[in-house]
XYZ file of C-alpha atoms in Angstrom:
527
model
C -5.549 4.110 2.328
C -8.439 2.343 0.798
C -10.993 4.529 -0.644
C -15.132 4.305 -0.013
C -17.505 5.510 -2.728
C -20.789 6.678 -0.777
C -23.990 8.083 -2.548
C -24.078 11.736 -1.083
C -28.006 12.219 -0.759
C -28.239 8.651 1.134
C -25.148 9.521 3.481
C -26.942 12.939 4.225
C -30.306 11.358 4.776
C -28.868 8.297 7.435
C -26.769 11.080 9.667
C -29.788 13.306 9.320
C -29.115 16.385 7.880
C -27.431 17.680 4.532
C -23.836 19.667 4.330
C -22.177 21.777 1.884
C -19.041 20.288 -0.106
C -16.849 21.884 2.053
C -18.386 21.487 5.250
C -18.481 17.944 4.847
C -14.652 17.962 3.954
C -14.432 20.032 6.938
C -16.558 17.367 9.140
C -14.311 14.253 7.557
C -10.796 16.184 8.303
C -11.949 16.793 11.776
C -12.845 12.793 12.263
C -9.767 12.071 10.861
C -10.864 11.056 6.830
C -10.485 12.884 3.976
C -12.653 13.585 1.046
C -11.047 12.907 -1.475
C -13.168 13.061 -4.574
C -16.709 14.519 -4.899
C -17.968 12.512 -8.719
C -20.639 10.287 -9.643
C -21.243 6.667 -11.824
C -21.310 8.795 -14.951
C -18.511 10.632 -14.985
C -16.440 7.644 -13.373
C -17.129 5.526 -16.915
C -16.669 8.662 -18.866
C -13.114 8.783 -17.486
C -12.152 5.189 -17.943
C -14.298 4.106 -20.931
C -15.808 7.323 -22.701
C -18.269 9.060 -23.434
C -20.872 6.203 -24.999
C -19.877 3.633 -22.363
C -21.355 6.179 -19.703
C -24.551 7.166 -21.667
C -27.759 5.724 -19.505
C -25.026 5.871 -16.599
C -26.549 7.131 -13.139
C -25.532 10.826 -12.299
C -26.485 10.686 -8.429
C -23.452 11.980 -6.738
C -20.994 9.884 -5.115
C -18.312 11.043 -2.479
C -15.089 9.091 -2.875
C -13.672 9.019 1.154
C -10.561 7.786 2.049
C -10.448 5.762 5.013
C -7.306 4.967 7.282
C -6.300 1.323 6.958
C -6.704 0.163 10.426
C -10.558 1.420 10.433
C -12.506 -1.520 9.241
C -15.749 -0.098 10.431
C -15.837 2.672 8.796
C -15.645 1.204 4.993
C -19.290 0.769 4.456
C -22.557 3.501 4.647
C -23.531 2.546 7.873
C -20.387 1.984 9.729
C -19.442 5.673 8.339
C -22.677 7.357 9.454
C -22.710 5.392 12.697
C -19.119 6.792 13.323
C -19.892 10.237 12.151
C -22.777 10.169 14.438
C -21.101 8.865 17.318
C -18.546 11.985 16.702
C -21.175 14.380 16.671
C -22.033 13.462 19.732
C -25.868 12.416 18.475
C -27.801 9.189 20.260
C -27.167 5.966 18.029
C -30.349 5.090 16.127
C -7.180 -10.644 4.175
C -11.251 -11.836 3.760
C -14.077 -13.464 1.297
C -17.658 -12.557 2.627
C -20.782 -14.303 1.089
C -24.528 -13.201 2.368
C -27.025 -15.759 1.353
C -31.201 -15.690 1.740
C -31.179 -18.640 4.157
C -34.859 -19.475 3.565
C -33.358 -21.066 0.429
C -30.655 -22.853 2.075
C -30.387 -25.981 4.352
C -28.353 -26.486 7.245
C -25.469 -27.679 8.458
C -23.130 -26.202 5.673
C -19.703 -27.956 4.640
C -16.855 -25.655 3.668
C -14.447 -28.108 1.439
C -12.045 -28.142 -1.174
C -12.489 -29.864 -4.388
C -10.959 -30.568 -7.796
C -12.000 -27.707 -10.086
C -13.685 -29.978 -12.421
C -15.586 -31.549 -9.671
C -17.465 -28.287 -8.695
C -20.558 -27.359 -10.980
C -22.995 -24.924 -10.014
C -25.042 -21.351 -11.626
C -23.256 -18.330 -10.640
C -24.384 -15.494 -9.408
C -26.351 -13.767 -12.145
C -25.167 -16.409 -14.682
C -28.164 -18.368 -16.448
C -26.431 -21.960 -16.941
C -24.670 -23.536 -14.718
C -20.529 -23.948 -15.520
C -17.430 -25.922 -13.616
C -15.282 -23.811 -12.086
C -12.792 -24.301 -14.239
C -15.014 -22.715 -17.039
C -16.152 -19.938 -14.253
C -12.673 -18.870 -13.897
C -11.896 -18.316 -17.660
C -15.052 -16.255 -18.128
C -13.968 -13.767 -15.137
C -10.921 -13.096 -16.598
C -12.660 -10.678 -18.782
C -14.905 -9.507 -15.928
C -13.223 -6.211 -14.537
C -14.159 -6.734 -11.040
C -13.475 -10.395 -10.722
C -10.508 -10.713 -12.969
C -8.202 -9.199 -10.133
C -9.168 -12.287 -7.504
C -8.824 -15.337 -9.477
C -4.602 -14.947 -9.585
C -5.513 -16.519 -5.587
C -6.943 -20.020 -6.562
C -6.732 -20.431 -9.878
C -3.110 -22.596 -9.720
C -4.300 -24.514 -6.676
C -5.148 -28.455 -7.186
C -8.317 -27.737 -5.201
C -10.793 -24.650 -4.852
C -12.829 -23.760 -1.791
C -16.549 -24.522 -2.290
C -18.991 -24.617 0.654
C -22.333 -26.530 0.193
C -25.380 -26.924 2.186
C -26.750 -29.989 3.191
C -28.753 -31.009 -0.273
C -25.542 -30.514 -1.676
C -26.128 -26.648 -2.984
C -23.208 -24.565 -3.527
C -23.084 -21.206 -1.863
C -20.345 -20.110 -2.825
C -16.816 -20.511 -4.207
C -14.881 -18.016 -2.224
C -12.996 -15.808 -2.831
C -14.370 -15.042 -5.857
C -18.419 -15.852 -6.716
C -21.462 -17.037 -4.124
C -24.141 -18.903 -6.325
C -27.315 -18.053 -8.295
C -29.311 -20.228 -6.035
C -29.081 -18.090 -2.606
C -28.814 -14.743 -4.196
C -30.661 -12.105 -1.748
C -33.604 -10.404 -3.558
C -36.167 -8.126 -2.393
C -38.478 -11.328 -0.359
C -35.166 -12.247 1.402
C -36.375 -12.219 5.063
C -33.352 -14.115 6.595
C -29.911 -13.372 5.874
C -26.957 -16.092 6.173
C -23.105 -14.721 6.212
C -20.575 -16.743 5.774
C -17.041 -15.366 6.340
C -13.725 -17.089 4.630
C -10.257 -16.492 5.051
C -6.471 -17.432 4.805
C -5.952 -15.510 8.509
C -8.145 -16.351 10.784
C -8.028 -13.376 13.097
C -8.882 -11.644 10.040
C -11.961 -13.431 9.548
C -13.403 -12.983 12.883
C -13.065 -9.242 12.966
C -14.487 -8.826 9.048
C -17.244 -10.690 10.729
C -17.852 -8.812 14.087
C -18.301 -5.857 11.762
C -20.348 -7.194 8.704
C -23.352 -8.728 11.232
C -23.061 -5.590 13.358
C -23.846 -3.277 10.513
C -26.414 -5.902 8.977
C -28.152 -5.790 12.397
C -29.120 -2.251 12.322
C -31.842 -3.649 9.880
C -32.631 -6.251 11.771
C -36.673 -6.709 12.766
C -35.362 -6.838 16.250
C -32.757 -4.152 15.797
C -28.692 -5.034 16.971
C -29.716 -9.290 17.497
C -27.611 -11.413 15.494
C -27.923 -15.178 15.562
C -24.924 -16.992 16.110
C -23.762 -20.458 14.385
C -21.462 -23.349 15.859
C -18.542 -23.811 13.535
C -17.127 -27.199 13.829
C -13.354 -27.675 12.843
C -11.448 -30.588 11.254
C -9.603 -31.584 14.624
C -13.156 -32.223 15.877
C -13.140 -28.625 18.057
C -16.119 -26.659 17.815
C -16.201 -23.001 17.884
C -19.456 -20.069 17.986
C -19.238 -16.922 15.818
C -19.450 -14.164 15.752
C -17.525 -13.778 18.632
C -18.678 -10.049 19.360
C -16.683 -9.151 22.119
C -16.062 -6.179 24.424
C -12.973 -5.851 26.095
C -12.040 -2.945 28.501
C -8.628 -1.008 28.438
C -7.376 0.725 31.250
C -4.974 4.449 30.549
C -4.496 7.025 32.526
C -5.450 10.766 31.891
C -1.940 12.419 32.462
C -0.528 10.104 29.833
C -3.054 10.940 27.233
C -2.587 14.623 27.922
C 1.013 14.159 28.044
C 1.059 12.549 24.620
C -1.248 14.709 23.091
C 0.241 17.839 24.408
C -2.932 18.907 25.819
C -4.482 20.009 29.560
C -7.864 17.950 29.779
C -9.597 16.884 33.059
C -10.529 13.020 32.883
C -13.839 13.723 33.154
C -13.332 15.738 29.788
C -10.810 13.679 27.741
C -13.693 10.533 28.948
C -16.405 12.478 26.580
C -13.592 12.883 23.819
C -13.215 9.482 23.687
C -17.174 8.350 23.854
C -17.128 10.501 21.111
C -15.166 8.514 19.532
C -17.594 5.019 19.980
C -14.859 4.524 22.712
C -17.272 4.276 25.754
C -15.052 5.644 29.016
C -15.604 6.460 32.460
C -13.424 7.982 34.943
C -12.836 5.169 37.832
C -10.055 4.864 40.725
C -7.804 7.613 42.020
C -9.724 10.176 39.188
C -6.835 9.750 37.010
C -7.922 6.580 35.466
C -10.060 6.146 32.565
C -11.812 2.908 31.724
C -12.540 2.372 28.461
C -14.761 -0.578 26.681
C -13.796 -1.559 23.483
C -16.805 -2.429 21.465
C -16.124 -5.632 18.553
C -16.187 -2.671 15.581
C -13.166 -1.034 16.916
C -10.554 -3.856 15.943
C -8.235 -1.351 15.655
C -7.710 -0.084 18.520
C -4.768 -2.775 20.098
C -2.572 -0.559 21.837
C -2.575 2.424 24.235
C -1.493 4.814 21.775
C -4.161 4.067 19.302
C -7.076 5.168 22.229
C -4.673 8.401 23.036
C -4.846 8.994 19.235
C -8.230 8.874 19.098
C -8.593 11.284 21.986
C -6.260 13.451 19.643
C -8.748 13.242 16.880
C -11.560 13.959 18.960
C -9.771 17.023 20.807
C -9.399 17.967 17.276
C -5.687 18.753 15.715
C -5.943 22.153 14.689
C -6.963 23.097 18.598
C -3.736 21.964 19.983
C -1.615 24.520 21.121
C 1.867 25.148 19.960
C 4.906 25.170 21.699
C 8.446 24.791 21.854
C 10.109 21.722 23.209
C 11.862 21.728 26.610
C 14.664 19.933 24.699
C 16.610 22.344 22.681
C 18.529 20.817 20.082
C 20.349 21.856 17.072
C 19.856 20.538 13.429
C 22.126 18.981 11.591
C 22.337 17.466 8.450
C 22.897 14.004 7.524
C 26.571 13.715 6.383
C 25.873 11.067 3.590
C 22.901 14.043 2.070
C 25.502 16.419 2.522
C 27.988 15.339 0.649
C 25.426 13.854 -2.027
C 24.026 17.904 -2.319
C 28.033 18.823 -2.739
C 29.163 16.610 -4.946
C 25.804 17.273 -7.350
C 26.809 21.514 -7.342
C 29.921 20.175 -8.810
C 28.859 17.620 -11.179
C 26.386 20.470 -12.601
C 29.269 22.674 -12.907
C 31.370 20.243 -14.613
C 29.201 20.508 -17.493
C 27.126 16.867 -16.518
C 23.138 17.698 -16.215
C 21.556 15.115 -13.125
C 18.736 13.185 -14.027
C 16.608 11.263 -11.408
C 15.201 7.754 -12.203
C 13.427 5.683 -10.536
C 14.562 2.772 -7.767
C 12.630 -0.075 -9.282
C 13.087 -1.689 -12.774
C 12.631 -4.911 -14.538
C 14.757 -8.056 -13.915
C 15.957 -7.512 -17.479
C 17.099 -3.864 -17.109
C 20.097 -5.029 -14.152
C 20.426 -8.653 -15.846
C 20.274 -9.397 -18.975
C 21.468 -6.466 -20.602
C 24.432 -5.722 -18.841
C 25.403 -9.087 -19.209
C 24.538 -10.639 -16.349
C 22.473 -13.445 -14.265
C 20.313 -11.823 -12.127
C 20.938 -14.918 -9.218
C 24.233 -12.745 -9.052
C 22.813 -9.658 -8.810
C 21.541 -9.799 -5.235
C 18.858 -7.800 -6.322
C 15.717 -6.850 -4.204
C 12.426 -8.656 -5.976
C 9.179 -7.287 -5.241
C 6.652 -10.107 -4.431
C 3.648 -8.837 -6.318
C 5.057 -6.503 -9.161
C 2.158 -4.659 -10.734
C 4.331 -3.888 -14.288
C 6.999 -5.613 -15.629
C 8.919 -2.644 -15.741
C 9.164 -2.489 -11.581
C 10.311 -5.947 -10.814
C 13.177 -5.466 -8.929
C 15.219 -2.718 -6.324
C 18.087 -1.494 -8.808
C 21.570 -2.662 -8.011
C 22.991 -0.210 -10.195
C 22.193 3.519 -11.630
C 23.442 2.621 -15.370
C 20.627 1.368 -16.638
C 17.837 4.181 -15.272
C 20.963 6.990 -16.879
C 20.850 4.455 -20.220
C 17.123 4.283 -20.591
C 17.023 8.304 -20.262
C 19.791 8.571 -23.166
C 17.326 6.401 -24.985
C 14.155 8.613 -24.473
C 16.355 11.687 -25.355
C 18.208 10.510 -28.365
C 17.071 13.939 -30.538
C 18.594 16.082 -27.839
C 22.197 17.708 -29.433
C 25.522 15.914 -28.541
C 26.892 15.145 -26.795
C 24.628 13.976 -23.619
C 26.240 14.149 -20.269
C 24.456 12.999 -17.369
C 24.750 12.042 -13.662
C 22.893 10.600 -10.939
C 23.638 10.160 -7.155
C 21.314 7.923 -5.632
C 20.742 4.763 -3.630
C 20.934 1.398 -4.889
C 19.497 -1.956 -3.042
C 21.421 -4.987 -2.650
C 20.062 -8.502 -0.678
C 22.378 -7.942 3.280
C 21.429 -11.065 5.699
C 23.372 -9.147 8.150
C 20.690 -6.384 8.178
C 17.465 -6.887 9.833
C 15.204 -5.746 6.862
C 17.360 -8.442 4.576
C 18.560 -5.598 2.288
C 20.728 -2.549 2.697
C 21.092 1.207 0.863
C 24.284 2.073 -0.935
C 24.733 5.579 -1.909
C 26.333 5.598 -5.880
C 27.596 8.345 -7.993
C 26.967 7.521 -11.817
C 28.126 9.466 -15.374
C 27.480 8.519 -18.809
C 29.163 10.530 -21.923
C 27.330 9.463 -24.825
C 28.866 10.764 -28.353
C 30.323 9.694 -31.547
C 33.862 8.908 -29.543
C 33.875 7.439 -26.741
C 35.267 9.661 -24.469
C 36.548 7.608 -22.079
C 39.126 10.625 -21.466
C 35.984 12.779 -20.372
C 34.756 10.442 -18.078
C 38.692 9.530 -16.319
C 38.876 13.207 -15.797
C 35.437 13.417 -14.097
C 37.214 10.845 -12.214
C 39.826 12.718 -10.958
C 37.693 15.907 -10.452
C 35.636 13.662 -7.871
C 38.516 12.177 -6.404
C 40.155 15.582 -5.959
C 36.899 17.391 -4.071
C 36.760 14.207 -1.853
C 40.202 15.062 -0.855
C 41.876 12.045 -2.132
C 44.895 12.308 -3.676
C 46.608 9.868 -6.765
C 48.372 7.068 -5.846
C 48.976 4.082 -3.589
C 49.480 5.417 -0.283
C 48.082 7.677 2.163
C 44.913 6.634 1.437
C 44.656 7.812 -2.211
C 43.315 5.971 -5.306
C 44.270 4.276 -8.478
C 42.124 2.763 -10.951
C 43.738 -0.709 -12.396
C 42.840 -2.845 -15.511
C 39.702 -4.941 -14.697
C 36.844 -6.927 -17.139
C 33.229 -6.630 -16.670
C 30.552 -7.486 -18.527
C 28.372 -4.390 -19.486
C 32.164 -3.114 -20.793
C 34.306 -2.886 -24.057
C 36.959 -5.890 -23.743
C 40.255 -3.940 -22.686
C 38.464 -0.482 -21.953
C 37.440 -0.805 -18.168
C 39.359 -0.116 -15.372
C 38.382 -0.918 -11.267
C 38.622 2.123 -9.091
C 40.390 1.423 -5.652
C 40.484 3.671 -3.329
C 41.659 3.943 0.937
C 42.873 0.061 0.198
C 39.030 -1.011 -1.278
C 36.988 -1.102 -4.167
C 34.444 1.620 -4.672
C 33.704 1.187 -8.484
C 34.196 1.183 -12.038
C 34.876 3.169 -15.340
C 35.131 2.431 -19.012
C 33.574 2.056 -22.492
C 30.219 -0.042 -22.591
C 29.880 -2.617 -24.273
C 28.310 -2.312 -28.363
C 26.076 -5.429 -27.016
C 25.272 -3.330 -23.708
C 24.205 0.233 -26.144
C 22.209 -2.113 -28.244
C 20.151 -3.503 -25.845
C 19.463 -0.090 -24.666
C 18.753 1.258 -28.306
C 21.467 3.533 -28.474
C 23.433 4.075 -31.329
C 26.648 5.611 -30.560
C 29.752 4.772 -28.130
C 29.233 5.434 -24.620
C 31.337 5.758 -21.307
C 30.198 5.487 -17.796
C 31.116 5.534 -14.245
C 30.141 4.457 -11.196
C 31.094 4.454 -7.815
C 30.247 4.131 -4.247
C 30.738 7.439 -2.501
C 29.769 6.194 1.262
C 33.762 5.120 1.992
C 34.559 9.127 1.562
C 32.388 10.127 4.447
């Protein structure tokens, strides 16, 4: 959910009156927000800088609101007050944006692409002017900017757009220039909207000129521009357009679980700036769609405003007219099982988490990690969360590691998913449910962990040996284990695992000091 910081005593003055904490948290949870922080400027640097960073620092309050995903207009002041007003039923009084004082500007503008070097122009707020190559190493000590350049900075060409003396506006995404900054004599505003999806674009801009209109001197008029494209096809934004939905009242009530006349669940959803009127047999409701409300694609999404309006705490409960009986899933309930009887086999569980670093899976269990099939994550935010784990070894090593003063020896399990790559699956990726145990100690123990073996093997119900679907473990090599000292586990006439002494390379890696055993296998062939 993103999250909008608002300054209370301006919020309270645009919708008109003032609340207390809670009866603004009340007011949000009813609209369907949530406050989620009440601070202000000051105590926001104090957290993340300290207490000298935040001296001179404003202390006006600020409410931190978080806003559901799909509701563009709602993450700025006025698209939250003209909601909230709209819901109190009072009368209405992937995206670069730039806004520009057009008095300074001169029309037509070119949006282009150039070599970095080739663009030169003053900044916003800069006093010289730099290329953008130079721009883009200053930001990356800037701590609002530094977190946008990652998006151009390896391209052979950056976006620039330029007026028609050849000033630069802008260099989106990530600076407009000194030249058309807005001040306080800014009469005439210019928006420019950028974008890698162009959908996108066109609703970011529906909603930016509708809120900027409010202030216009003739209020709600906007002043549209012809965009011409490179095929030669011309094109005039902002769009702006209503669109009118048609759903019937029994469905909404049906959905919602609620008895509403359509005359009723039509002021519910002007309420909610979803204009309706009851047309037809008096079971239909028409409903406009005004360009803010981007969100709103489907029928569901109107009957879950209607919800919102109706208000969630006022619907009634009641039982379903489909009795059913609960049941859990047989892969949890085995996994809740087999963990009473790990515990009382003397192993303590530990729970680590799914993602780690390329490393962790790879490199030091000996491996490549093309032959992994491990899951990457696109966009990792640490190094440490790189990748889905393929295996639970490493997350039961690492915890070993952090606990290395505890008293031997350390016993510990885990029974959790793993993630490999599956092209057979629609997601690209499947679950496998594993059961993991490490004995770490001066010996080895590899006698501790073959008996856990059998203890497993003998609550699953399968017996030693060959046939009738039993199990035997036979000699095998791997590479995160001792030369000689690792056995495969077969069981029902497939593979499910292994067992044996790790590798000294393998406990290095991991900082540990003494011999270690493990096991792993997969448990979903018992079901």
């Amino acid at each position: 959910m993103p999250t909008v910081s608002v300054k209370r005593d301006l919020l309270f003055k645009a919708l008109g009156r003032t609340y207390t904490d809670e009866e603004f948290d009340e007011l949000c949870f009813e609209f369907g927000l949530e406050l989620d922080e009440i601070t202000s400027e000051k105590e926001l640097i104090s957290k993340e800088q300290g207490n000298e960073k935040a001296a001179g620092a404003s202390d006006v309050v600020l409410y931190k609101i978080d806003v559901p995903a799909n509701r563009y207009d709602l993450l700025c002041l006025e698209g939250l007050v003209r909601g909230l007003q709209v819901f109190k039923e009072r009368k209405r009084a992937l995206v670069a944006i730039g806004t520009h004082d057009l008095d300074t500007l001169s029309g037509p503008f070119t949006y282009t692409a150039k070599r970095p070097s080739d663009i030169k122009f003053k900044a916003l707020n800069k006093t010289k002017e730099h290329t953008a190559c130079e721009l883009m190493n200053l930001y990356k000590t800037d701590n609002h900017l530094k977190h946008y350049l990652h998006i151009i900075e390896k391209k052979p060409l950056y976006p620039v757009i330029y007026d028609s003396n050849g000033v630069v506006l802008s260099m989106p995404p990530i600076i407009n220039g000194d030249h058309s900054k807005i001040t306080l004599k800014t009469k005439n505003v210019f928006i420019e909207c950028t974008g890698t999806d162009f959908t996108k674009a066109k609703i970011v801009l529906d909603v930016i000129v509708t809120m900027f209109s409010e202030y216009c001197e003739n209020q709600f008029t906007v002043e549209a521009a012809e965009v011409v494209f490179p095929n030669g096809k011309s094109h005039t934004f902002p769009e702006l357009a209503y669109r009118k939905e048609m759903v019937r009242a029994d469905l909404i009530n049906k959905k919602i679980g609620i008895r509403e006349t359509p005359a009723n669940l039509a002021k519910l959803l002007t309420r909610m700036f979803l204009k309706s009127e009851v047309i037809g047999d008096g079971n239909q409701l028409e409903i406009e769609i005004p360009p803010t409300r981007a969100d709103i694609i489907h029928a569901c999404d109107i009957v879950e405003d209607a919800a919102i309006a109706y208000g969630y705490n006022n619907i009634q409960m009641s039982l379903p007219k489909t009795y059913t009986i609960a049941n859990q899933v047989p892969l949890n309930k085995l996994t809740e099982l087999l963990r009473h009887d790990m515990a009382a086999a003397g192993f303590t569980e530990a729970l680590t988490f799914a993602l780690c670093s390329q490393e962790d899976i790879a490199d030091k269990l000996g491996l490549d990690i093309s032959s992994t099939k491990a899951v990457h994550i696109s966009n990792p935010k640490t190094a440490e969360f790189q990748v889905a784990r393929t295996t639970l070894l490493p997350g039961l090593l690492k915890t070993i590691a952090a606990n290395r003063k505890m008293p031997l020896p350390l016993k510990l399990f885990e029974i959790s998913d793993i993630v490999v790559k599956d092209s057979s699956r629609d997601v690209g990726a499947r679950n496998y449910r594993h059961l993991c145990a490490v004995y770490y100690h001066r010996s080895p123990g590899f006698e501790i962990i073959h008996g856990l073996l059998d203890r497993v093997m003998q609550l699953l119900a399968v017996t030693p040996g060959e046939k009738k679907g039993g199990y035997v473990i036979k000699a095998s090599e791997g590479s995160a284990f001792f030369p000689g000292r690792c056995a495969e586990i077969f069981a029902r006439g497939q593979s499910v695992g292994k067992l044996g002494v790790l590798h000294p390379d393998v406990i290095t890696k991991f900082e540990l000091t003494m011999p270690c055993s493990a096991l792993e296998i997969n448990i979903e062939p018992f079901l």
